[in-house]
PDB file of C-alpha atoms in Angstrom:
ATOM      1  CA  MET A   7      72.651 128.954  78.049  1.00  0.00           C
ATOM      2  CA  THR A   8      72.665 125.040  78.580  1.00  0.00           C
ATOM      3  CA  GLU A   9      75.558 122.400  77.753  1.00  0.00           C
ATOM      4  CA  PRO A  10      75.040 119.216  75.897  1.00  0.00           C
ATOM      5  CA  PRO A  11      73.970 116.150  77.882  1.00  0.00           C
ATOM      6  CA  ASP A  12      77.259 114.324  76.974  1.00  0.00           C
ATOM      7  CA  ALA A  13      79.693 116.855  78.117  1.00  0.00           C
ATOM      8  CA  PRO A  14      81.948 115.876  80.652  1.00  0.00           C
ATOM      9  CA  THR A  15      81.429 116.626  84.246  1.00  0.00           C
ATOM     10  CA  PRO A  16      84.453 118.500  85.749  1.00  0.00           C
ATOM     11  CA  PRO A  17      86.338 116.404  88.530  1.00  0.00           C
ATOM     12  CA  GLY A  18      85.062 116.831  91.732  1.00  0.00           C
ATOM     13  CA  TYR A  19      81.724 117.465  90.550  1.00  0.00           C
ATOM     14  CA  GLN A  20      78.611 116.328  92.828  1.00  0.00           C
ATOM     15  CA  PRO A  21      75.270 116.654  91.729  1.00  0.00           C
ATOM     16  CA  PRO A  22      72.971 118.569  94.193  1.00  0.00           C
ATOM     17  CA  PRO A  23      70.666 116.444  96.186  1.00  0.00           C
ATOM     18  CA  PRO A  24      67.044 115.763  95.115  1.00  0.00           C
ATOM     19  CA  GLY A  25      64.694 118.533  96.110  1.00  0.00           C
ATOM     20  CA  TYR A  26      67.360 121.249  96.215  1.00  0.00           C
ATOM     21  CA  GLN A  27      66.448 124.582  95.474  1.00  0.00           C
ATOM     22  CA  PRO A  28      69.279 127.554  94.578  1.00  0.00           C
ATOM     23  CA  PRO A  29      68.814 130.801  96.954  1.00  0.00           C
ATOM     24  CA  PRO A  30      66.539 133.605  95.421  1.00  0.00           C
ATOM     25  CA  PRO A  31      68.824 136.214  94.205  1.00  0.00           C
ATOM     26  CA  GLY A  32      70.101 138.928  96.898  1.00  0.00           C
ATOM     27  CA  TYR A  33      70.324 135.743  99.318  1.00  0.00           C
ATOM     28  CA  GLN A  34      72.779 136.910 102.318  1.00  0.00           C
ATOM     29  CA  PRO A  35      74.080 134.072 104.788  1.00  0.00           C
ATOM     30  CA  PRO A  36      72.753 134.238 108.359  1.00  0.00           C
ATOM     31  CA  PRO A  37      74.721 136.467 110.925  1.00  0.00           C
ATOM     32  CA  GLY A  38      77.764 134.115 112.043  1.00  0.00           C
ATOM     33  CA  TYR A  39      77.812 131.855 109.345  1.00  0.00           C
ATOM     34  CA  GLN A  40      81.685 131.004 108.243  1.00  0.00           C
ATOM     35  CA  GLN A  41      82.896 130.189 104.992  1.00  0.00           C
ATOM     36  CA  PRO A  42      84.502 126.807 104.832  1.00  0.00           C
ATOM     37  CA  PRO A  43      87.973 127.137 104.263  1.00  0.00           C
ATOM     38  CA  GLY A  44      88.738 128.082 100.712  1.00  0.00           C
ATOM     39  CA  GLY A  45      91.748 127.728  98.521  1.00  0.00           C
ATOM     40  CA  GLN A  46      92.432 124.141  98.544  1.00  0.00           C
ATOM     41  CA  LEU A  47      94.483 123.095  96.223  1.00  0.00           C
ATOM     42  CA  SER A  48      93.810 120.687  93.364  1.00  0.00           C
ATOM     43  CA  GLN A  49      96.290 117.503  93.594  1.00  0.00           C
ATOM     44  CA  THR A  50      97.846 118.463  90.674  1.00  0.00           C
ATOM     45  CA  ASP A  51      98.577 121.726  92.041  1.00  0.00           C
ATOM     46  CA  GLU A  52      99.742 119.933  95.161  1.00  0.00           C
ATOM     47  CA  ARG A  53     102.544 117.965  93.293  1.00  0.00           C
ATOM     48  CA  THR A  54     103.690 121.460  91.633  1.00  0.00           C
ATOM     49  CA  TRP A  55     103.985 123.225  94.480  1.00  0.00           C
ATOM     50  CA  GLY A  56     105.613 120.439  96.543  1.00  0.00           C
ATOM     51  CA  MET A  57     108.410 120.166  93.581  1.00  0.00           C
ATOM     52  CA  LEU A  58     108.520 123.771  94.039  1.00  0.00           C
ATOM     53  CA  ALA A  59     109.475 123.862  97.803  1.00  0.00           C
ATOM     54  CA  HIS A  60     112.172 121.904  96.744  1.00  0.00           C
ATOM     55  CA  ILE A  61     113.318 123.091  93.322  1.00  0.00           C
ATOM     56  CA  SER A  62     113.041 126.370  94.121  1.00  0.00           C
ATOM     57  CA  SER A  63     115.886 126.582  96.556  1.00  0.00           C
ATOM     58  CA  ILE A  64     118.301 125.927  93.540  1.00  0.00           C
ATOM     59  CA  LEU A  65     117.100 129.083  92.392  1.00  0.00           C
ATOM     60  CA  ALA A  66     117.181 130.843  95.593  1.00  0.00           C
ATOM     61  CA  ALA A  67     120.679 129.581  96.057  1.00  0.00           C
ATOM     62  CA  ILE A  68     121.626 132.592  93.213  1.00  0.00           C
ATOM     63  CA  VAL A  69     121.345 135.150  95.836  1.00  0.00           C
ATOM     64  CA  GLY A  70     123.314 132.913  98.449  1.00  0.00           C
ATOM     65  CA  LEU A  71     119.663 132.100 100.325  1.00  0.00           C
ATOM     66  CA  SER A  72     118.693 128.769  99.388  1.00  0.00           C
ATOM     67  CA  PHE A  73     116.355 128.526 102.405  1.00  0.00           C
ATOM     68  CA  LEU A  74     113.886 131.703 101.089  1.00  0.00           C
ATOM     69  CA  GLY A  75     112.635 129.782  98.249  1.00  0.00           C
ATOM     70  CA  PRO A  76     110.841 126.713 100.513  1.00  0.00           C
ATOM     71  CA  LEU A  77     110.308 129.308 102.981  1.00  0.00           C
ATOM     72  CA  VAL A  78     108.017 131.330 100.772  1.00  0.00           C
ATOM     73  CA  VAL A  79     106.071 128.487  99.372  1.00  0.00           C
ATOM     74  CA  LEU A  80     105.253 127.225 102.944  1.00  0.00           C
ATOM     75  CA  LEU A  81     104.140 130.875 104.048  1.00  0.00           C
ATOM     76  CA  ILE A  82     102.000 130.970 100.730  1.00  0.00           C
ATOM     77  CA  GLN A  83     100.939 127.455  99.769  1.00  0.00           C
ATOM     78  CA  GLY A  84     101.662 125.874 103.371  1.00  0.00           C
ATOM     79  CA  PRO A  85      98.348 126.386 104.420  1.00  0.00           C
ATOM     80  CA  LYS A  86      96.354 125.312 101.669  1.00  0.00           C
ATOM     81  CA  SER A  87      97.818 121.743 101.846  1.00  0.00           C
ATOM     82  CA  GLN A  88      99.086 119.578 103.858  1.00  0.00           C
ATOM     83  CA  PHE A  89     101.529 117.760 101.130  1.00  0.00           C
ATOM     84  CA  VAL A  90     103.043 120.955 100.171  1.00  0.00           C
ATOM     85  CA  ARG A  91     103.574 122.015 103.759  1.00  0.00           C
ATOM     86  CA  ARG A  92     105.359 118.985 104.732  1.00  0.00           C
ATOM     87  CA  GLN A  93     107.525 119.275 101.731  1.00  0.00           C
ATOM     88  CA  ALA A  94     108.330 122.660 102.157  1.00  0.00           C
ATOM     89  CA  VAL A  95     109.220 122.202 105.667  1.00  0.00           C
ATOM     90  CA  GLU A  96     111.289 119.288 104.808  1.00  0.00           C
ATOM     91  CA  ALA A  97     112.932 121.403 101.971  1.00  0.00           C
ATOM     92  CA  LEU A  98     113.286 123.981 104.456  1.00  0.00           C
ATOM     93  CA  ASN A  99     115.104 121.902 107.013  1.00  0.00           C
ATOM     94  CA  PHE A 100     117.252 120.507 104.311  1.00  0.00           C
ATOM     95  CA  GLN A 101     118.467 123.859 103.652  1.00  0.00           C
ATOM     96  CA  ILE A 102     119.398 124.756 106.742  1.00  0.00           C
ATOM     97  CA  THR A 103     121.629 121.644 107.213  1.00  0.00           C
ATOM     98  CA  THR A 104     123.178 121.962 104.019  1.00  0.00           C
ATOM     99  CA  TYR A 105     123.814 126.003 105.572  1.00  0.00           C
ATOM    100  CA  ILE A 106     125.324 124.236 108.551  1.00  0.00           C
ATOM    101  CA  ALA A 107     127.225 121.488 106.394  1.00  0.00           C
ATOM    102  CA  ALA A 108     129.241 123.961 104.414  1.00  0.00           C
ATOM    103  CA  ILE A 109     130.073 126.649 106.987  1.00  0.00           C
ATOM    104  CA  VAL A 110     131.916 123.323 108.745  1.00  0.00           C
ATOM    105  CA  SER A 111     133.142 122.747 105.216  1.00  0.00           C
ATOM    106  CA  GLY A 112     134.273 125.851 105.027  1.00  0.00           C
ATOM    107  CA  LEU A 113     136.124 125.806 108.332  1.00  0.00           C
ATOM    108  CA  LEU A 114     137.641 122.834 107.890  1.00  0.00           C
ATOM    109  CA  ILE A 115     139.645 123.816 104.446  1.00  0.00           C
ATOM    110  CA  LEU A 116     142.010 125.572 107.235  1.00  0.00           C
ATOM    111  CA  LEU A 117     142.866 121.560 107.910  1.00  0.00           C
ATOM    112  CA  VAL A 118     142.894 120.265 104.292  1.00  0.00           C
ATOM    113  CA  ILE A 119     140.031 117.942 104.762  1.00  0.00           C
ATOM    114  CA  GLY A 120     137.412 121.346 103.733  1.00  0.00           C
ATOM    115  CA  ILE A 121     138.772 120.923 100.480  1.00  0.00           C
ATOM    116  CA  VAL A 122     137.078 117.594  99.741  1.00  0.00           C
ATOM    117  CA  LEU A 123     134.384 117.997 101.964  1.00  0.00           C
ATOM    118  CA  LEU A 124     132.972 121.475 100.639  1.00  0.00           C
ATOM    119  CA  PRO A 125     132.673 120.170  96.816  1.00  0.00           C
ATOM    120  CA  LEU A 126     130.892 116.800  98.363  1.00  0.00           C
ATOM    121  CA  VAL A 127     128.326 118.686 100.592  1.00  0.00           C
ATOM    122  CA  LEU A 128     127.622 121.018  97.332  1.00  0.00           C
ATOM    123  CA  LEU A 129     126.974 117.934  94.606  1.00  0.00           C
ATOM    124  CA  ALA A 130     124.859 115.855  97.815  1.00  0.00           C
ATOM    125  CA  TRP A 131     122.988 119.349  98.216  1.00  0.00           C
ATOM    126  CA  LEU A 132     122.014 119.355  94.289  1.00  0.00           C
ATOM    127  CA  ILE A 133     121.217 116.171  93.572  1.00  0.00           C
ATOM    128  CA  LEU A 134     119.057 115.159  96.462  1.00  0.00           C
ATOM    129  CA  THR A 135     117.455 118.366  96.383  1.00  0.00           C
ATOM    130  CA  ILE A 136     116.473 117.474  92.223  1.00  0.00           C
ATOM    131  CA  VAL A 137     115.417 113.723  93.582  1.00  0.00           C
ATOM    132  CA  ALA A 138     113.286 115.601  96.097  1.00  0.00           C
ATOM    133  CA  GLY A 139     111.515 117.719  93.295  1.00  0.00           C
ATOM    134  CA  VAL A 140     110.995 114.889  91.259  1.00  0.00           C
ATOM    135  CA  ALA A 141     109.397 112.449  93.695  1.00  0.00           C
ATOM    136  CA  ALA A 142     107.315 115.581  95.316  1.00  0.00           C
ATOM    137  CA  ASN A 143     105.803 115.867  91.751  1.00  0.00           C
ATOM    138  CA  ASN A 144     105.148 112.512  91.544  1.00  0.00           C
ATOM    139  CA  GLY A 145     103.499 113.007  94.590  1.00  0.00           C
ATOM    140  CA  GLN A 146     105.373 111.433  97.089  1.00  0.00           C
ATOM    141  CA  ASP A 147     106.536 112.630 100.471  1.00  0.00           C
ATOM    142  CA  TYR A 148     110.058 112.772 100.129  1.00  0.00           C
ATOM    143  CA  ARG A 149     112.457 112.722 103.273  1.00  0.00           C
ATOM    144  CA  TYR A 150     115.907 113.627 102.939  1.00  0.00           C
ATOM    145  CA  PRO A 151     118.188 110.863 104.244  1.00  0.00           C
ATOM    146  CA  PHE A 152     119.993 113.036 106.706  1.00  0.00           C
ATOM    147  CA  ASN A 153     118.294 115.735 108.074  1.00  0.00           C
ATOM    148  CA  ILE A 154     118.543 118.371 110.896  1.00  0.00           C
ATOM    149  CA  ARG A 155     114.692 118.868 111.777  1.00  0.00           C
ATOM    150  CA  LEU A 156     114.257 121.896 113.401  1.00  0.00           C
ATOM    151  CA  ILE A 157     111.090 122.978 112.033  1.00  0.00           C
ATOM    152  CA  LYS A 158     107.993 120.682 112.538  1.00  0.00           C
TER     153      LYS A 158
END
């Protein structure tokens, strides 16, 4: 079955070069041939996974481990896209930074300043995480304004 000539071509499609002949049925590549790296993400998928690298930390915070969301995205989708990897690493570093800030703020409750500082840390965490998710969804490389970059 052939498509009508006015059918739209899929994105990224390139017609074969002149004189191209498809391999015969049962063709096997020569020994030692390596397939090109597969599993590359489309630009839309990159943006979605970049956003999920940030936003997933909010869902993971329900169990108290907000770093798990970005870590899972980094491990699963990071090898497929440099954009997703950068966003997941940035999100993971931010989650570690806010964990440290929350622990310090919790300890400072003994000195009363933590009563004000802890809610500010939590509010900044929530707002910056959402802003980063929206920026990544728009295809922007987002960097948090304050972040200890432990993971490269």
